[in-house]
């Protein structure tokens, strides 16, 4: 469980730099790419928090 939690945390941390690069290159779809970046940031935060929860659960 701890390994899955750490992997999920790493995936959550990777979302923000990927989103920034996608915004800079124009790869985010839509009229407002900043909205897509915000969605990616919130998803990455939720993924990181879920991974932290799973890691803590596996440590007990």
CSV table of N, CA, C and O in Angstrom, one decimal:
chain,number,residue,atom,x,y,z
A,1,UNK,N,0.8,-1.2,0.0
A,1,UNK,CA,0.0,0.0,0.0
A,1,UNK,C,0.9,1.3,0.0
A,1,UNK,O,0.5,2.3,-0.6
A,2,UNK,N,2.0,1.2,0.7
A,2,UNK,CA,2.8,2.4,0.8
A,2,UNK,C,3.4,2.7,-0.6
A,2,UNK,O,3.5,3.9,-0.9
A,3,UNK,N,3.8,1.7,-1.3
A,3,UNK,CA,4.4,1.9,-2.7
A,3,UNK,C,3.3,2.5,-3.6
A,3,UNK,O,3.6,3.5,-4.4
A,4,UNK,N,2.1,2.1,-3.5
A,4,UNK,CA,1.0,2.6,-4.3
A,4,UNK,C,0.8,4.1,-3.9
A,4,UNK,O,0.6,5.0,-4.8
A,5,UNK,N,0.8,4.4,-2.7
A,5,UNK,CA,0.6,5.7,-2.2
A,5,UNK,C,1.7,6.7,-2.7
A,5,UNK,O,1.4,7.8,-3.1
A,6,UNK,N,2.9,6.2,-2.6
A,6,UNK,CA,4.0,7.1,-3.1
A,6,UNK,C,4.0,7.3,-4.6
A,6,UNK,O,4.3,8.4,-5.1
A,7,UNK,N,3.6,6.2,-5.3
A,7,UNK,CA,3.5,6.4,-6.8
A,7,UNK,C,2.3,7.4,-7.1
A,7,UNK,O,2.5,8.2,-8.0
A,8,UNK,N,1.3,7.3,-6.4
A,8,UNK,CA,0.2,8.3,-6.6
A,8,UNK,C,0.6,9.7,-6.3
A,8,UNK,O,0.2,10.6,-7.0
A,9,UNK,N,1.3,9.9,-5.2
A,9,UNK,CA,1.8,11.2,-4.8
A,9,UNK,C,2.7,11.7,-5.9
A,9,UNK,O,2.7,12.9,-6.3
A,10,UNK,N,3.6,10.9,-6.5
A,10,UNK,CA,4.5,11.3,-7.5
A,10,UNK,C,3.7,11.7,-8.8
A,10,UNK,O,4.1,12.7,-9.4
A,11,UNK,N,2.7,10.9,-9.1
A,11,UNK,CA,1.9,11.3,-10.3
A,11,UNK,C,1.2,12.6,-10.0
A,11,UNK,O,1.0,13.4,-10.9
A,12,UNK,N,0.7,12.9,-8.8
A,12,UNK,CA,0.0,14.1,-8.5
A,12,UNK,C,1.0,15.3,-8.6
A,12,UNK,O,0.6,16.4,-9.1
A,13,UNK,N,2.2,15.1,-8.2
A,13,UNK,CA,3.2,16.2,-8.3
A,13,UNK,C,3.6,16.5,-9.7
A,13,UNK,O,4.0,17.6,-10.0
A,14,UNK,N,3.5,15.5,-10.6
A,14,UNK,CA,3.9,15.6,-12.0
A,14,UNK,C,2.9,16.4,-12.8
A,14,UNK,O,3.3,16.9,-13.8
A,15,UNK,N,1.7,16.5,-12.3
A,15,UNK,CA,0.6,17.2,-13.1
A,15,UNK,C,0.9,18.6,-13.3
A,15,UNK,O,0.6,19.2,-14.4
A,16,UNK,N,1.3,19.4,-12.3
A,16,UNK,CA,1.5,20.8,-12.5
A,16,UNK,C,2.6,21.2,-13.5
A,16,UNK,O,2.3,22.0,-14.4
A,17,UNK,N,3.8,20.6,-13.4
A,17,UNK,CA,4.8,21.0,-14.5
A,17,UNK,C,4.3,20.5,-15.9
A,17,UNK,O,4.6,21.3,-16.8
A,18,UNK,N,3.6,19.4,-16.0
A,18,UNK,CA,3.1,19.0,-17.3
A,18,UNK,C,2.1,20.0,-17.8
A,18,UNK,O,2.1,20.4,-18.9
A,19,UNK,N,1.2,20.5,-16.9
A,19,UNK,CA,0.2,21.5,-17.2
A,19,UNK,C,0.8,22.8,-17.7
A,19,UNK,O,0.4,23.4,-18.6
A,20,UNK,N,1.9,23.2,-17.0
A,20,UNK,CA,2.6,24.5,-17.4
A,20,UNK,C,3.2,24.3,-18.7
A,20,UNK,O,3.1,25.2,-19.6
A,21,UNK,N,3.9,23.2,-19.0
A,21,UNK,CA,4.5,23.0,-20.3
A,21,UNK,C,3.4,23.0,-21.4
A,21,UNK,O,3.6,23.5,-22.5
A,22,UNK,N,2.3,22.3,-21.1
A,22,UNK,CA,1.2,22.2,-22.1
A,22,UNK,C,0.6,23.6,-22.4
A,22,UNK,O,0.3,23.9,-23.5
A,23,UNK,N,0.5,24.5,-21.3
A,23,UNK,CA,0.0,25.8,-21.6
A,23,UNK,C,1.0,26.6,-22.4
A,23,UNK,O,0.6,27.4,-23.3
A,24,UNK,N,2.3,26.5,-22.1
A,24,UNK,CA,3.3,27.3,-22.8
A,24,UNK,C,3.4,26.9,-24.3
A,24,UNK,O,3.7,27.7,-25.1
A,25,UNK,N,3.2,25.6,-24.6
A,25,UNK,CA,3.2,25.2,-26.0
A,25,UNK,C,1.9,25.3,-26.7
A,25,UNK,O,1.9,25.0,-27.9
A,26,UNK,N,0.9,25.6,-26.0
A,26,UNK,CA,-0.4,25.8,-26.6
A,26,UNK,C,-1.2,24.5,-26.8
A,26,UNK,O,-2.1,24.4,-27.7
A,27,UNK,N,-0.8,23.5,-26.1
A,27,UNK,CA,-1.4,22.1,-26.2
A,27,UNK,C,-2.7,22.0,-25.4
A,27,UNK,O,-3.5,21.0,-25.7
A,28,UNK,N,-3.0,22.9,-24.6
A,28,UNK,CA,-4.3,22.9,-23.8
A,28,UNK,C,-5.5,23.3,-24.7
A,28,UNK,O,-5.4,24.4,-25.3
A,29,UNK,N,-6.5,22.5,-24.8
A,29,UNK,CA,-7.6,22.9,-25.7
A,29,UNK,C,-8.5,24.0,-25.0
A,29,UNK,O,-8.5,24.2,-23.8
A,30,UNK,N,-9.3,24.6,-25.9
A,30,UNK,CA,-10.3,25.6,-25.4
A,30,UNK,C,-9.8,27.0,-25.6
A,30,UNK,O,-8.7,27.3,-26.0
A,31,UNK,N,-10.8,27.9,-25.3
A,31,UNK,CA,-10.5,29.4,-25.4
A,31,UNK,C,-9.7,29.9,-24.3
A,31,UNK,O,-8.9,30.8,-24.5
A,32,UNK,N,-9.8,29.3,-23.1
A,32,UNK,CA,-9.0,29.8,-22.0
A,32,UNK,C,-8.1,28.7,-21.5
A,32,UNK,O,-8.6,27.8,-20.7
A,33,UNK,N,-6.9,28.6,-21.9
A,33,UNK,CA,-6.0,27.5,-21.4
A,33,UNK,C,-5.7,27.6,-20.0
A,33,UNK,O,-5.4,26.6,-19.4
A,34,UNK,N,-5.8,28.8,-19.4
A,34,UNK,CA,-5.6,28.9,-17.9
A,34,UNK,C,-6.6,28.1,-17.1
A,34,UNK,O,-6.3,27.5,-16.1
A,35,UNK,N,-7.8,28.0,-17.6
A,35,UNK,CA,-8.8,27.2,-17.0
A,35,UNK,C,-8.4,25.7,-17.0
A,35,UNK,O,-8.6,25.0,-16.0
A,36,UNK,N,-7.9,25.2,-18.1
A,36,UNK,CA,-7.4,23.9,-18.2
A,36,UNK,C,-6.2,23.6,-17.2
A,36,UNK,O,-6.1,22.5,-16.6
A,37,UNK,N,-5.4,24.6,-17.1
A,37,UNK,CA,-4.3,24.5,-16.2
A,37,UNK,C,-4.8,24.4,-14.7
A,37,UNK,O,-4.3,23.6,-13.9
A,38,UNK,N,-5.8,25.2,-14.4
A,38,UNK,CA,-6.4,25.1,-13.1
A,38,UNK,C,-7.0,23.8,-12.8
A,38,UNK,O,-6.8,23.2,-11.7
A,39,UNK,N,-7.7,23.2,-13.8
A,39,UNK,CA,-8.3,21.9,-13.6
A,39,UNK,C,-7.2,20.9,-13.4
A,39,UNK,O,-7.3,20.0,-12.5
A,40,UNK,N,-6.1,20.9,-14.1
A,40,UNK,CA,-5.0,20.0,-13.9
A,40,UNK,C,-4.3,20.2,-12.6
A,40,UNK,O,-4.0,19.2,-11.9
A,41,UNK,N,-4.2,21.4,-12.1
A,41,UNK,CA,-3.7,21.7,-10.8
A,41,UNK,C,-4.5,21.1,-9.7
A,41,UNK,O,-4.0,20.4,-8.7
A,42,UNK,N,-5.8,21.3,-9.8
A,42,UNK,CA,-6.8,20.7,-8.7
A,42,UNK,C,-6.7,19.2,-8.8
A,42,UNK,O,-6.7,18.6,-7.7
A,43,UNK,N,-6.7,18.6,-10.0
A,43,UNK,CA,-6.7,17.2,-10.1
A,43,UNK,C,-5.4,16.6,-9.5
A,43,UNK,O,-5.4,15.6,-8.8
A,44,UNK,N,-4.3,17.3,-9.8
A,44,UNK,CA,-3.0,16.9,-9.2
A,44,UNK,C,-3.0,17.0,-7.7
A,44,UNK,O,-2.4,16.1,-7.0
A,45,UNK,N,-3.6,18.0,-7.2
A,45,UNK,CA,-3.6,18.2,-5.7
A,45,UNK,C,-4.5,17.0,-5.1
A,45,UNK,O,-4.1,16.4,-4.1
A,46,UNK,N,-5.6,16.7,-5.7
A,46,UNK,CA,-6.5,15.7,-5.2
A,46,UNK,C,-5.8,14.3,-5.3
A,46,UNK,O,-5.9,13.5,-4.4
A,47,UNK,N,-5.0,14.1,-6.4
A,47,UNK,CA,-4.3,12.8,-6.6
A,47,UNK,C,-3.2,12.7,-5.5
A,47,UNK,O,-3.0,11.7,-4.9
A,48,UNK,N,-2.5,13.8,-5.3
A,48,UNK,CA,-1.4,13.8,-4.2
A,48,UNK,C,-2.0,13.5,-2.9
A,48,UNK,O,-1.5,12.7,-2.1
A,49,UNK,N,-3.1,14.2,-2.5
A,49,UNK,CA,-3.8,14.0,-1.2
A,49,UNK,C,-4.3,12.5,-1.1
A,49,UNK,O,-4.1,12.0,0.0
A,50,UNK,N,-4.8,12.0,-2.1
A,50,UNK,CA,-5.3,10.6,-2.1
A,50,UNK,C,-4.1,9.7,-1.9
A,50,UNK,O,-4.2,8.7,-1.1
A,51,UNK,N,-3.0,9.9,-2.5
A,51,UNK,CA,-1.8,9.1,-2.3
A,51,UNK,C,-1.3,9.2,-0.9
A,51,UNK,O,-0.8,8.2,-0.4
A,52,UNK,N,-1.3,10.4,-0.4
A,52,UNK,CA,-0.9,10.6,1.0
A,52,UNK,C,-1.8,9.8,2.0
A,52,UNK,O,-1.3,9.2,2.9
A,53,UNK,N,-3.0,9.8,1.7
A,53,UNK,CA,-4.0,9.1,2.5
A,53,UNK,C,-3.7,7.6,2.4
A,53,UNK,O,-3.7,6.9,3.5
A,54,UNK,N,-3.5,7.1,1.2
A,54,UNK,CA,-3.2,5.6,1.0
A,54,UNK,C,-1.9,5.3,1.7
A,54,UNK,O,-1.8,4.2,2.3
A,55,UNK,N,-0.9,6.1,1.6
A,55,UNK,CA,0.4,5.8,2.2
A,55,UNK,C,0.3,5.8,3.7
A,55,UNK,O,0.8,4.9,4.4
A,56,UNK,N,-0.5,6.7,4.3
A,56,UNK,CA,-0.7,6.7,5.7
A,56,UNK,C,-1.5,5.5,6.2
A,56,UNK,O,-1.2,4.9,7.2
A,57,UNK,N,-2.4,5.1,5.4
A,57,UNK,CA,-3.2,3.9,5.7
A,57,UNK,C,-2.4,2.6,5.6
A,57,UNK,O,-2.5,1.7,6.4
A,58,UNK,N,-1.4,2.6,4.7
A,58,UNK,CA,-0.6,1.4,4.6
A,58,UNK,C,0.5,1.3,5.7
A,58,UNK,O,1.0,0.3,5.9
A,59,UNK,N,0.8,2.4,6.3
A,59,UNK,CA,1.8,2.4,7.4
A,59,UNK,C,1.3,1.9,8.7
A,59,UNK,O,2.1,1.6,9.6
A,60,UNK,N,0.0,1.8,8.9
A,60,UNK,CA,-0.5,1.4,10.2
A,60,UNK,C,-0.5,-0.1,10.3
A,60,UNK,O,-0.6,-0.9,9.5
